[in-house]
XYZ file of C-alpha atoms in Angstrom:
729
model
C 105.780 113.938 43.871
C 104.709 117.133 45.633
C 107.487 119.676 45.937
C 107.623 121.704 49.128
C 108.965 125.242 49.132
C 109.715 127.227 52.252
C 110.009 130.990 52.663
C 111.210 132.809 55.765
C 111.358 136.284 57.294
C 112.067 137.989 60.624
C 109.709 140.082 62.744
C 111.602 141.690 65.591
C 113.788 138.812 66.822
C 111.310 136.081 65.864
C 111.431 133.939 62.743
C 108.281 133.309 60.697
C 108.405 130.621 58.023
C 105.709 129.802 55.457
C 105.710 126.529 53.547
C 103.599 125.458 50.568
C 103.440 122.686 47.984
C 103.439 119.718 50.347
C 99.892 119.633 51.717
C 96.361 119.881 50.271
C 97.201 119.990 46.568
C 93.521 120.159 45.525
C 92.801 123.321 47.510
C 92.984 126.630 45.673
C 95.897 127.588 47.895
C 97.418 125.951 50.978
C 100.217 126.987 53.326
C 101.608 126.274 56.777
C 102.771 129.223 58.889
C 105.249 128.617 61.698
C 106.583 130.692 64.574
C 108.494 128.779 67.226
C 106.796 125.398 67.559
C 103.362 126.792 66.716
C 102.219 125.721 63.246
C 99.027 126.873 61.523
C 97.627 125.294 58.354
C 95.538 127.496 56.023
C 93.618 126.768 52.822
C 91.640 128.994 50.450
C 89.193 127.657 47.852
C 86.578 129.258 45.588
C 83.451 127.709 44.106
C 83.444 127.648 40.315
C 79.991 129.200 39.840
C 78.569 132.405 41.338
C 75.663 132.483 43.762
C 72.506 133.769 42.122
C 70.423 136.459 43.775
C 72.995 137.551 46.356
C 73.668 141.201 47.106
C 76.781 140.478 49.189
C 80.069 138.617 48.871
C 79.743 135.020 50.240
C 83.019 134.643 52.166
C 83.359 132.206 55.051
C 86.382 131.828 57.315
C 86.525 128.887 59.731
C 89.145 128.118 62.352
C 89.230 124.574 63.714
C 91.026 124.293 67.044
C 92.393 120.755 67.214
C 93.630 119.790 70.664
C 96.154 117.348 69.220
C 98.135 120.494 68.433
C 98.835 120.786 72.146
C 99.241 117.055 72.748
C 95.854 116.725 74.440
C 92.731 114.602 74.077
C 89.397 116.479 74.215
C 87.560 116.145 77.509
C 84.139 115.577 75.911
C 82.264 112.280 76.220
C 83.179 111.235 72.676
C 86.737 112.572 73.027
C 86.257 114.598 69.867
C 86.124 118.320 69.160
C 82.569 119.627 68.958
C 81.235 123.011 67.948
C 83.808 125.796 67.698
C 84.650 127.338 71.044
C 84.279 131.045 71.702
C 88.035 131.444 71.246
C 87.911 129.644 67.881
C 85.048 131.850 66.679
C 86.974 134.982 67.640
C 90.069 133.808 65.736
C 87.948 133.088 62.650
C 86.365 136.552 62.849
C 89.779 138.130 63.294
C 91.017 136.505 60.077
C 87.834 137.366 58.172
C 87.762 141.089 58.822
C 90.998 142.290 57.150
C 90.698 140.112 54.039
C 87.021 140.776 53.271
C 87.473 144.341 51.858
C 90.127 143.150 49.380
C 87.981 140.905 47.194
C 86.486 142.293 43.966
C 83.142 143.980 44.615
C 81.557 142.088 41.715
C 82.690 138.617 42.910
C 79.733 136.497 44.075
C 81.364 133.049 44.048
C 81.578 131.260 47.398
C 85.052 131.602 48.910
C 86.036 129.568 51.950
C 89.157 129.891 54.079
C 89.805 127.068 56.558
C 92.439 127.289 59.295
C 93.772 124.432 61.449
C 96.168 124.519 64.371
C 98.641 121.700 63.706
C 100.983 122.474 66.596
C 100.874 124.802 69.582
C 103.872 125.429 71.825
C 101.825 127.215 74.486
C 103.959 130.337 74.055
C 102.997 131.723 70.628
C 99.445 133.089 70.163
C 97.896 131.616 67.047
C 95.381 134.332 66.097
C 97.796 136.633 64.242
C 99.310 133.655 62.420
C 95.770 132.848 61.276
C 95.485 136.179 59.460
C 98.890 135.690 57.825
C 97.953 132.151 56.810
C 94.599 133.190 55.336
C 96.152 136.024 53.330
C 99.052 133.911 52.054
C 96.783 131.039 51.001
C 94.626 133.515 49.056
C 97.620 135.353 47.592
C 99.165 132.231 46.027
C 95.800 130.680 45.102
C 93.699 131.076 41.959
C 91.129 133.103 43.935
C 90.864 136.783 42.873
C 92.224 138.722 45.835
C 93.628 142.220 46.265
C 96.146 141.317 48.969
C 98.507 140.502 50.462
C 97.616 141.380 54.036
C 100.085 141.218 56.914
C 99.236 140.980 60.600
C 101.200 141.579 63.756
C 100.704 141.700 67.508
C 102.118 144.651 69.431
C 102.835 144.681 73.160
C 104.112 147.620 75.209
C 106.638 146.712 77.883
C 109.014 148.987 79.812
C 108.265 151.853 77.438
C 109.138 149.828 74.334
C 107.052 148.042 71.728
C 107.440 144.277 71.372
C 106.253 142.622 68.150
C 104.631 139.193 68.045
C 105.242 138.705 71.781
C 104.857 135.373 73.551
C 102.191 134.834 76.197
C 104.920 135.265 78.816
C 106.013 138.615 77.354
C 102.413 139.847 77.309
C 102.015 139.289 81.041
C 104.071 142.434 81.724
C 102.504 144.464 78.893
C 99.859 147.157 79.242
C 98.833 146.678 75.598
C 97.660 143.748 73.468
C 97.183 145.168 69.966
C 96.433 143.003 66.934
C 96.896 144.876 63.705
C 96.415 143.940 60.035
C 97.079 145.963 56.924
C 98.415 146.251 53.410
C 101.626 147.907 52.269
C 100.103 151.385 52.578
C 97.265 151.285 55.082
C 95.679 149.672 58.136
C 92.686 147.393 57.561
C 91.839 145.931 60.953
C 92.521 146.704 64.609
C 91.656 144.634 67.666
C 92.989 145.724 71.031
C 92.658 145.433 74.769
C 94.749 147.663 76.999
C 95.315 148.825 80.560
C 94.054 152.393 80.141
C 96.584 153.317 77.456
C 96.494 156.939 76.285
C 95.687 157.925 72.704
C 99.237 159.029 71.849
C 100.689 155.652 72.861
C 97.980 153.877 70.883
C 98.741 155.855 67.717
C 102.465 155.223 68.171
C 101.741 151.494 68.516
C 99.667 151.534 65.321
C 102.438 153.259 63.390
C 105.152 150.989 64.802
C 103.100 147.880 64.111
C 102.397 148.908 60.520
C 106.112 149.417 59.915
C 107.039 146.127 61.576
C 104.635 144.072 59.455
C 106.218 145.072 56.127
C 108.579 142.033 55.946
C 105.489 139.791 55.994
C 104.089 141.712 53.002
C 107.414 141.247 51.201
C 107.394 137.527 51.972
C 103.920 137.026 50.505
C 104.808 138.985 47.372
C 107.889 136.801 46.987
C 105.741 133.689 47.302
C 103.219 134.975 44.759
C 106.019 135.496 42.239
C 107.580 132.095 42.937
C 104.623 129.728 43.385
C 101.441 131.744 42.840
C 98.713 130.383 40.551
C 97.085 132.472 37.801
C 93.837 134.038 39.043
C 90.735 132.430 37.567
C 88.333 134.288 35.337
C 84.967 134.737 36.998
C 81.549 135.945 35.957
C 81.275 139.430 37.484
C 78.039 140.348 39.163
C 76.667 143.638 37.936
C 73.386 145.455 37.697
C 71.527 145.453 34.421
C 72.946 148.096 32.152
C 71.125 151.376 32.543
C 69.125 150.462 35.663
C 71.099 152.805 37.924
C 70.529 155.772 35.611
C 66.854 154.902 35.202
C 66.286 154.771 38.961
C 68.223 157.978 39.530
C 66.254 159.801 36.830
C 62.905 158.591 38.143
C 63.690 159.440 41.779
C 65.029 162.885 40.925
C 65.424 165.078 43.992
C 63.274 162.902 46.229
C 66.269 160.876 47.497
C 68.189 164.065 48.294
C 65.125 165.520 50.046
C 64.807 162.343 52.096
C 68.485 162.486 53.086
C 68.027 166.094 54.233
C 65.251 165.270 56.708
C 65.794 164.390 60.372
C 63.924 161.121 60.859
C 63.767 158.301 63.370
C 64.732 154.815 62.251
C 61.105 153.759 61.910
C 60.179 156.906 59.980
C 63.157 156.558 57.643
C 62.448 152.873 57.004
C 58.810 153.679 56.228
C 59.661 156.477 53.819
C 62.358 154.416 52.094
C 60.044 151.433 51.685
C 57.325 153.630 50.193
C 59.687 155.334 47.752
C 61.309 152.022 46.791
C 57.898 150.470 46.107
C 56.977 153.408 43.876
C 60.202 153.130 41.887
C 59.876 149.369 41.442
C 56.231 149.575 40.372
C 56.924 152.359 37.881
C 60.030 150.874 36.252
C 58.768 147.298 36.032
C 55.907 148.535 33.834
C 58.029 150.781 31.643
C 61.342 148.882 31.428
C 62.697 145.330 31.240
C 64.537 145.591 34.541
C 63.705 143.022 37.248
C 62.592 143.944 40.754
C 65.860 142.928 42.474
C 67.971 145.078 40.132
C 65.717 148.092 40.617
C 65.742 147.698 44.418
C 69.534 147.358 44.509
C 69.994 150.381 42.264
C 67.653 152.366 44.525
C 69.792 151.419 47.566
C 72.893 152.709 45.759
C 71.180 155.990 44.849
C 70.046 156.532 48.442
C 73.506 155.636 49.768
C 75.142 158.201 47.491
C 72.735 160.935 48.636
C 73.272 160.224 52.353
C 77.050 160.227 51.953
C 76.950 163.441 49.900
C 74.793 165.133 52.539
C 77.314 164.241 55.250
C 80.367 165.340 53.246
C 78.905 168.547 51.807
C 76.677 169.764 54.634
C 77.864 167.873 57.715
C 74.286 166.675 58.265
C 73.532 163.092 59.240
C 70.309 161.077 58.700
C 68.906 162.015 62.119
C 69.897 165.675 61.777
C 72.990 165.592 63.999
C 76.361 167.093 63.180
C 79.410 164.879 62.763
C 80.491 165.170 66.437
C 77.066 165.158 68.092
C 76.003 162.362 70.459
C 72.433 161.176 70.785
C 70.462 161.742 73.991
C 71.638 159.422 76.770
C 69.582 158.009 79.652
C 71.231 155.802 82.295
C 69.329 153.836 84.966
C 70.172 151.165 87.551
C 68.406 148.683 89.851
C 65.733 147.490 87.441
C 65.578 143.827 88.534
C 64.673 143.086 92.170
C 66.267 139.628 92.185
C 69.307 140.143 89.959
C 72.471 141.050 91.856
C 72.822 144.217 89.780
C 71.344 145.784 86.664
C 71.831 148.759 84.391
C 69.793 150.160 81.518
C 71.660 152.280 78.991
C 69.707 154.130 76.321
C 71.403 156.177 73.613
C 68.920 157.478 71.075
C 67.055 154.460 69.702
C 69.674 152.016 70.983
C 68.796 150.434 74.321
C 70.654 147.720 76.221
C 69.744 146.141 79.557
C 72.666 144.491 81.355
C 72.146 142.220 84.361
C 74.851 140.988 86.719
C 75.131 137.787 88.719
C 77.708 137.038 91.413
C 78.897 133.507 92.069
C 81.515 131.647 94.019
C 85.019 131.136 92.605
C 84.031 127.555 91.768
C 81.611 128.922 89.157
C 84.333 130.500 87.038
C 84.512 129.322 83.433
C 87.055 126.635 82.639
C 88.584 126.991 79.175
C 89.544 123.891 77.205
C 91.713 125.268 74.414
C 95.260 125.716 73.207
C 95.831 128.972 75.074
C 97.626 128.755 78.450
C 94.734 130.751 79.919
C 92.659 128.017 81.562
C 89.861 129.927 83.277
C 88.152 133.275 83.678
C 86.097 134.715 86.502
C 84.486 137.553 84.541
C 82.124 136.672 81.706
C 80.033 138.899 79.479
C 77.371 137.515 77.154
C 75.586 139.576 74.508
C 72.173 138.738 73.044
C 70.658 140.376 69.963
C 67.005 139.254 69.622
C 65.053 139.966 66.408
C 62.505 142.248 68.087
C 65.293 144.762 68.738
C 65.133 145.692 65.037
C 61.418 145.003 64.540
C 61.939 141.632 62.855
C 61.116 137.969 63.428
C 63.373 134.923 63.125
C 64.055 131.618 64.833
C 65.930 131.853 68.127
C 69.037 129.697 67.991
C 72.359 129.711 69.807
C 74.644 132.723 69.919
C 75.737 133.873 66.461
C 79.335 134.708 65.588
C 78.415 138.381 65.775
C 76.925 137.970 69.260
C 80.026 136.112 70.442
C 82.273 138.832 69.022
C 80.300 141.730 70.523
C 80.154 140.000 73.906
C 83.914 139.422 73.910
C 84.617 143.052 72.998
C 82.512 144.392 75.869
C 84.108 141.832 78.195
C 87.636 142.948 77.325
C 86.674 146.590 77.862
C 85.828 146.003 81.543
C 88.518 143.482 82.545
C 91.253 146.116 83.189
C 89.196 147.866 85.899
C 87.965 144.780 87.758
C 89.133 144.075 91.324
C 91.456 141.137 91.938
C 90.195 137.873 93.399
C 91.733 138.857 96.747
C 89.888 142.186 96.696
C 86.559 140.744 95.535
C 86.341 136.936 95.800
C 83.501 136.410 93.340
C 82.868 135.075 89.864
C 80.982 137.657 87.802
C 78.655 137.005 84.864
C 77.042 139.857 82.974
C 74.408 139.469 80.260
C 73.555 142.323 77.906
C 70.103 142.105 76.343
C 69.731 144.377 73.318
C 66.164 145.689 73.561
C 66.343 148.204 70.723
C 69.042 148.644 68.101
C 69.986 151.586 65.958
C 73.760 151.369 65.952
C 76.542 150.860 68.485
C 74.915 148.152 70.611
C 78.296 146.677 71.593
C 79.409 150.005 73.052
C 76.027 150.401 74.748
C 76.739 146.989 76.303
C 80.002 148.369 77.699
C 78.115 151.256 79.294
C 75.360 148.942 80.554
C 78.004 146.661 82.066
C 79.549 149.567 83.962
C 76.139 150.537 85.342
C 75.370 146.939 86.348
C 78.731 146.460 88.086
C 78.365 149.708 90.011
C 74.809 148.750 90.986
C 76.012 145.319 92.131
C 78.663 146.830 94.379
C 81.689 145.539 92.486
C 84.597 147.863 93.411
C 85.775 148.640 89.872
C 88.675 151.090 89.749
C 87.100 153.377 87.153
C 83.843 153.473 85.175
C 84.194 152.477 81.515
C 82.257 153.878 78.555
C 82.318 153.131 74.852
C 81.427 154.903 71.628
C 81.348 153.790 67.989
C 82.948 156.051 65.413
C 82.217 156.027 61.679
C 83.761 157.352 58.493
C 82.562 158.597 55.132
C 85.414 159.013 52.658
C 85.387 160.007 48.987
C 88.843 160.617 47.567
C 90.571 163.172 49.783
C 87.317 164.316 51.403
C 86.235 162.583 54.588
C 84.058 163.006 57.657
C 84.556 161.197 60.973
C 81.239 160.506 62.691
C 80.687 160.191 66.440
C 78.118 157.710 67.819
C 77.040 156.187 64.521
C 73.557 155.009 63.597
C 72.804 151.651 62.052
C 72.370 153.232 58.611
C 75.712 155.049 58.986
C 77.384 151.744 59.777
C 75.740 150.208 56.690
C 76.403 153.096 54.295
C 79.710 154.264 55.764
C 83.273 153.067 55.351
C 84.276 152.260 58.928
C 83.006 151.006 62.273
C 85.597 152.041 64.856
C 84.649 151.108 68.436
C 86.588 152.698 71.306
C 86.044 151.952 75.008
C 87.906 153.260 78.015
C 88.046 155.282 81.213
C 88.950 158.906 81.787
C 92.592 157.794 81.963
C 92.808 155.860 78.720
C 91.680 153.146 76.324
C 90.745 149.651 77.519
C 89.399 148.150 74.271
C 89.391 149.045 70.615
C 88.042 147.404 67.462
C 87.978 148.574 63.860
C 86.157 147.105 60.877
C 86.657 148.779 57.519
C 85.102 148.473 54.074
C 87.600 150.479 52.045
C 91.196 149.658 51.192
C 92.641 150.991 54.438
C 93.244 153.883 56.806
C 96.391 155.794 57.609
C 97.568 156.161 61.225
C 96.951 159.912 60.921
C 93.264 159.380 60.188
C 92.990 156.902 63.043
C 94.637 159.425 65.367
C 91.948 161.951 64.506
C 89.234 159.360 65.100
C 90.710 158.439 68.507
C 90.846 162.081 69.561
C 87.214 162.623 68.580
C 86.234 159.395 70.353
C 87.884 160.581 73.569
C 85.741 163.708 73.644
C 82.638 161.580 73.232
C 83.768 159.114 75.899
C 84.124 161.879 78.483
C 80.543 162.977 77.777
C 79.191 159.441 78.198
C 81.141 158.955 81.446
C 79.570 162.143 82.787
C 76.111 160.666 82.159
C 77.018 157.367 83.838
C 78.423 159.119 86.910
C 75.336 161.318 87.161
C 73.294 158.125 87.503
C 75.591 156.257 89.927
C 78.900 157.938 90.806
C 80.550 155.000 92.598
C 79.968 151.323 93.471
C 77.330 150.583 96.074
C 78.846 149.931 99.489
C 76.599 146.910 100.152
C 75.663 143.976 97.961
C 72.021 143.314 97.106
C 70.046 141.211 99.641
C 70.004 138.144 97.387
C 73.702 138.287 96.459
C 76.015 135.784 98.154
C 78.307 137.061 100.904
C 81.800 135.645 100.649
C 83.981 134.782 103.637
C 87.584 133.841 102.923
C 89.651 131.579 105.171
C 93.236 130.427 104.817
C 94.064 126.940 106.043
C 97.002 124.571 105.922
C 96.715 122.734 102.560
C 97.301 119.485 104.458
C 93.993 120.126 106.257
C 91.938 120.172 103.029
C 91.190 116.481 103.415
C 89.652 117.114 106.834
C 87.121 119.532 105.337
C 86.247 117.333 102.381
C 86.106 114.061 104.290
C 85.827 110.538 102.866
C 83.993 110.734 99.552
C 83.133 114.377 100.235
C 80.846 113.518 103.152
C 82.103 116.209 105.502
C 81.872 119.139 103.101
C 78.422 118.012 101.944
C 77.264 117.876 105.541
C 78.526 121.412 106.214
C 76.758 122.754 103.120
C 73.509 120.935 103.925
C 73.441 122.096 107.544
C 74.348 125.723 106.849
C 73.029 126.380 103.333
C 76.410 127.874 102.430
C 78.481 127.027 99.356
C 82.110 126.155 99.953
C 84.992 126.281 97.476
C 88.484 125.092 98.364
C 91.594 125.960 96.358
C 94.723 123.812 96.283
C 96.683 126.493 98.153
C 94.377 126.221 101.172
C 92.121 129.195 100.416
C 88.534 128.458 101.453
C 85.633 130.515 100.084
C 82.330 130.420 101.967
C 79.363 131.843 100.082
C 76.030 132.453 101.822
C 73.137 134.867 101.389
C 73.002 135.672 105.115
C 75.474 136.218 107.926
C 74.416 133.400 110.297
C 74.828 130.736 107.594
C 78.301 131.959 106.720
C 79.287 132.217 110.408
C 78.096 128.685 111.176
C 79.954 127.273 108.162
C 83.074 129.176 109.189
C 82.878 127.786 112.721
C 82.524 124.231 111.433
C 85.472 124.609 109.073
C 87.657 126.228 111.719
C 86.892 123.409 114.108
C 88.014 120.936 111.448
C 91.185 122.810 110.596
C 92.129 124.273 113.957
C 95.808 124.036 114.880
C 96.799 122.798 118.317
C 98.024 125.552 120.668
C 100.423 124.993 123.573
C 98.653 125.569 126.884
C 95.154 125.068 125.475
C 92.863 122.376 126.899
C 91.058 119.947 124.558
C 88.655 117.057 124.961
C 89.571 114.272 122.575
C 89.176 110.608 121.825
C 91.800 107.965 122.521
C 92.748 106.478 119.163
C 95.742 104.289 120.029
C 97.341 102.701 123.084
C 101.039 101.844 123.581
C 102.979 100.671 126.609
C 104.355 104.182 127.132
C 101.199 106.212 126.697
C 97.973 106.988 124.831
C 97.459 108.854 121.569
C 94.493 111.212 121.724
C 92.840 112.905 118.723
C 92.282 116.430 120.011
C 91.342 117.908 116.618
C 90.321 116.322 113.290
C 93.336 114.461 111.912
C 95.467 115.845 114.769
C 96.540 113.687 117.685
C 99.154 113.861 120.390
C 100.785 111.641 122.994
C 99.825 111.558 126.655
C 102.806 109.893 128.283
C 101.952 107.319 130.922
C 103.491 109.637 133.514
C 100.963 112.333 132.573
C 97.824 110.198 132.538
C 96.800 110.670 136.161
C 97.701 112.302 139.434
C 98.714 108.903 140.808
C 101.251 106.416 139.558
C 99.897 104.394 136.615
C 101.201 100.895 135.968
C 99.250 100.157 132.781
C 97.869 102.702 130.338
C 94.672 100.658 130.010
C 94.000 101.254 133.710
C 93.195 104.889 132.880
C 92.385 105.080 129.172
C 91.069 102.724 126.532
C 90.630 103.205 122.782
C 87.434 105.179 122.216
C 87.439 106.890 125.620
C 87.076 110.656 125.755
C 89.582 112.421 127.987
C 90.465 116.052 128.627
C 94.087 117.041 128.128
C 96.363 120.073 127.902
C 98.891 120.625 125.115
C 102.273 120.971 126.827
C 104.656 120.958 123.888
C 104.818 120.899 120.082
C 108.245 120.020 118.727
C 109.707 121.352 115.431
C 108.456 118.257 113.619
C 104.890 118.953 114.708
C 104.682 116.158 117.318
C 102.326 117.081 120.143
C 102.747 116.189 123.839
C 99.643 116.174 125.995
C 98.997 115.982 129.736
C 95.856 114.774 131.491
C 97.521 115.289 134.864
C 97.868 119.022 134.164
C 94.099 119.290 133.819
C 93.408 117.233 136.927
C 95.935 119.202 138.972
C 94.841 122.554 137.637
C 98.334 123.496 136.556
C 98.982 126.606 134.557
C 100.447 126.062 131.074
C 103.835 127.147 132.392
C 103.667 124.644 135.268
C 102.563 121.883 132.921
C 105.400 122.523 130.482
C 107.926 122.616 133.324
C 106.697 119.439 135.002
C 106.179 117.432 131.793
C 109.829 116.691 131.171
C 110.314 113.623 129.039
C 111.086 110.903 131.624
C 113.910 108.476 131.335
C 113.155 105.095 129.856
C 111.590 102.850 132.491
C 113.623 99.882 133.624
C 111.960 96.868 135.171
C 112.142 96.919 138.966
C 113.608 100.396 139.144
C 112.134 103.413 140.887
C 110.529 105.806 138.396
C 111.621 108.824 140.368
C 109.777 111.351 142.405
C 106.606 112.638 140.890
C 105.600 116.271 141.199
C 103.483 116.662 144.299
C 99.829 117.201 143.764
C 97.804 119.487 145.964
C 96.393 116.355 147.623
C 99.913 115.150 148.454
C 100.781 118.497 149.941
C 97.697 118.430 152.164
C 98.912 115.174 153.640
């Protein structure tokens, strides 16, 4: 019989409980994490044998978003979950990043963490619980792991920080900060914000790190109570003596190479040549294999580059620690795209192209989050030619999804509302050349493309990637890092924002953690760089274009009575299809009666607007209409004066002469011209044909069209108003 044990703690005013022992007994470690009615299931398992020939740690984190957690059936044809959604990929990446640095460096066994959503209350975000679940499953498992790791979400509302807020609480927040760390340091940061200043961001980091400590305590308690002994594993290590042999053979050549200012291609060429020489020489004179020699050479070169930065402040391309590469910004590169921007920073080049669409083209999200759609999308593509390589082209990788989402979040805070700019926006960033910081180049390219399109963004946004080299107490923070600095350094800290503040932030780290003080210094240095990049963007295009491109759709917005929507759509959609076919415009209708008309030219939009207005026009007292008789009664005729709008012409108002039978004047299907004389509070319309025939003014018609008394057989109907013909007699 499996024995379940439950552990509980408080974060702010919210209870978090973790249970283990009941589910998945054959996994290395398994837990359920609960906050409110949201429950996440996490497992951690390690393969028993190491992977041969790997030079990296084979960790995989997967998050499976099961819609049963929200009481829903998938909308796909097979009614089954398919490939992970973008949201699921981002949650998996979020859980991966803080735990990865805490595994032993010499562990090469496959480790897999799998997360399931078992229940979702629609109020509690599940991503932070995923990090807690992954760390706890590893902490109590037999997998070697240097945790625990805690995670927390920080919102900023009414000048106060709120921890692990609900979706509702985040609606009024100018900050959505996800933070993970150990007892002493921060390991991972993911943030989107409404132009939050650096001081507030640092305060949020410090407050979040303090608030997550109970989760650390809880995991330590669980490890003591139910944790398994860690398994012995076969450590991966270089052949004994190979590092010293490579270092001795290379001598000063690695240091000389690190001291030169080279382009990426030049550095790669020189490194490949020197590596080939080392391998050829040592294979003949030693028993070391080629892979061990090559890996030892990479370590020797890494040490020299890091030493050069720390001791001399010189980077591989010759820059100082705060220097930014040359920037070139251009717009309007594609004649048919609705907007485009090319951002080049050193050897990194990104082309971003924008497309405008109607509101109907927004993306519908089928997940557990209460956010059901988005009208701004950013997609990031990283082809192999951008780094001079070849490989098969497949769907978007996890990395591409993550970089695209980061650049998307950076621009969302400055976008106009749907009322201000009634369009769906899709941006695609094509990485044409890569040597570091392509995601931040995508942010800059997106700003250029939006400005070129004519999207009225509130402020331009720029991004810069910061790096870190740290040895003991010595460290250097690097601005605008290269690809090799990302690879050989200890941190990739991406910061995007406007002149007013930060809109997006992401940190990946390879060491055991950073203090808030070090992050504060990095943010300050990033702000200086951001101002420089914004200057370059504004030199190219200082503000949004006043007119859209010729091929971009022009949107006209109408507001109609929601009860009139059926008149526009028509039976089986016939009416709206006819309007679109005749005008070439695209029409979207919202449930609240908002109608969006999209057309590439003015006449098409105007014609579509006229047709819609004629279908949804409201009757006006005193106005004359020509309509069709739709129904006959003994007291009058009902005439449809507008689509789905009819009124009554009383028998006394059908003609200038006395009428005995309605059918004497009007039959079903006849067209007659009438004036609206009254609309009562219930919307019932009274019409008069006599008013048109007599030429009465609206005031005369309303005065004369008094509801007559009920006719009695054989009784006089009373004196009729004299017509002009009567008066002439």
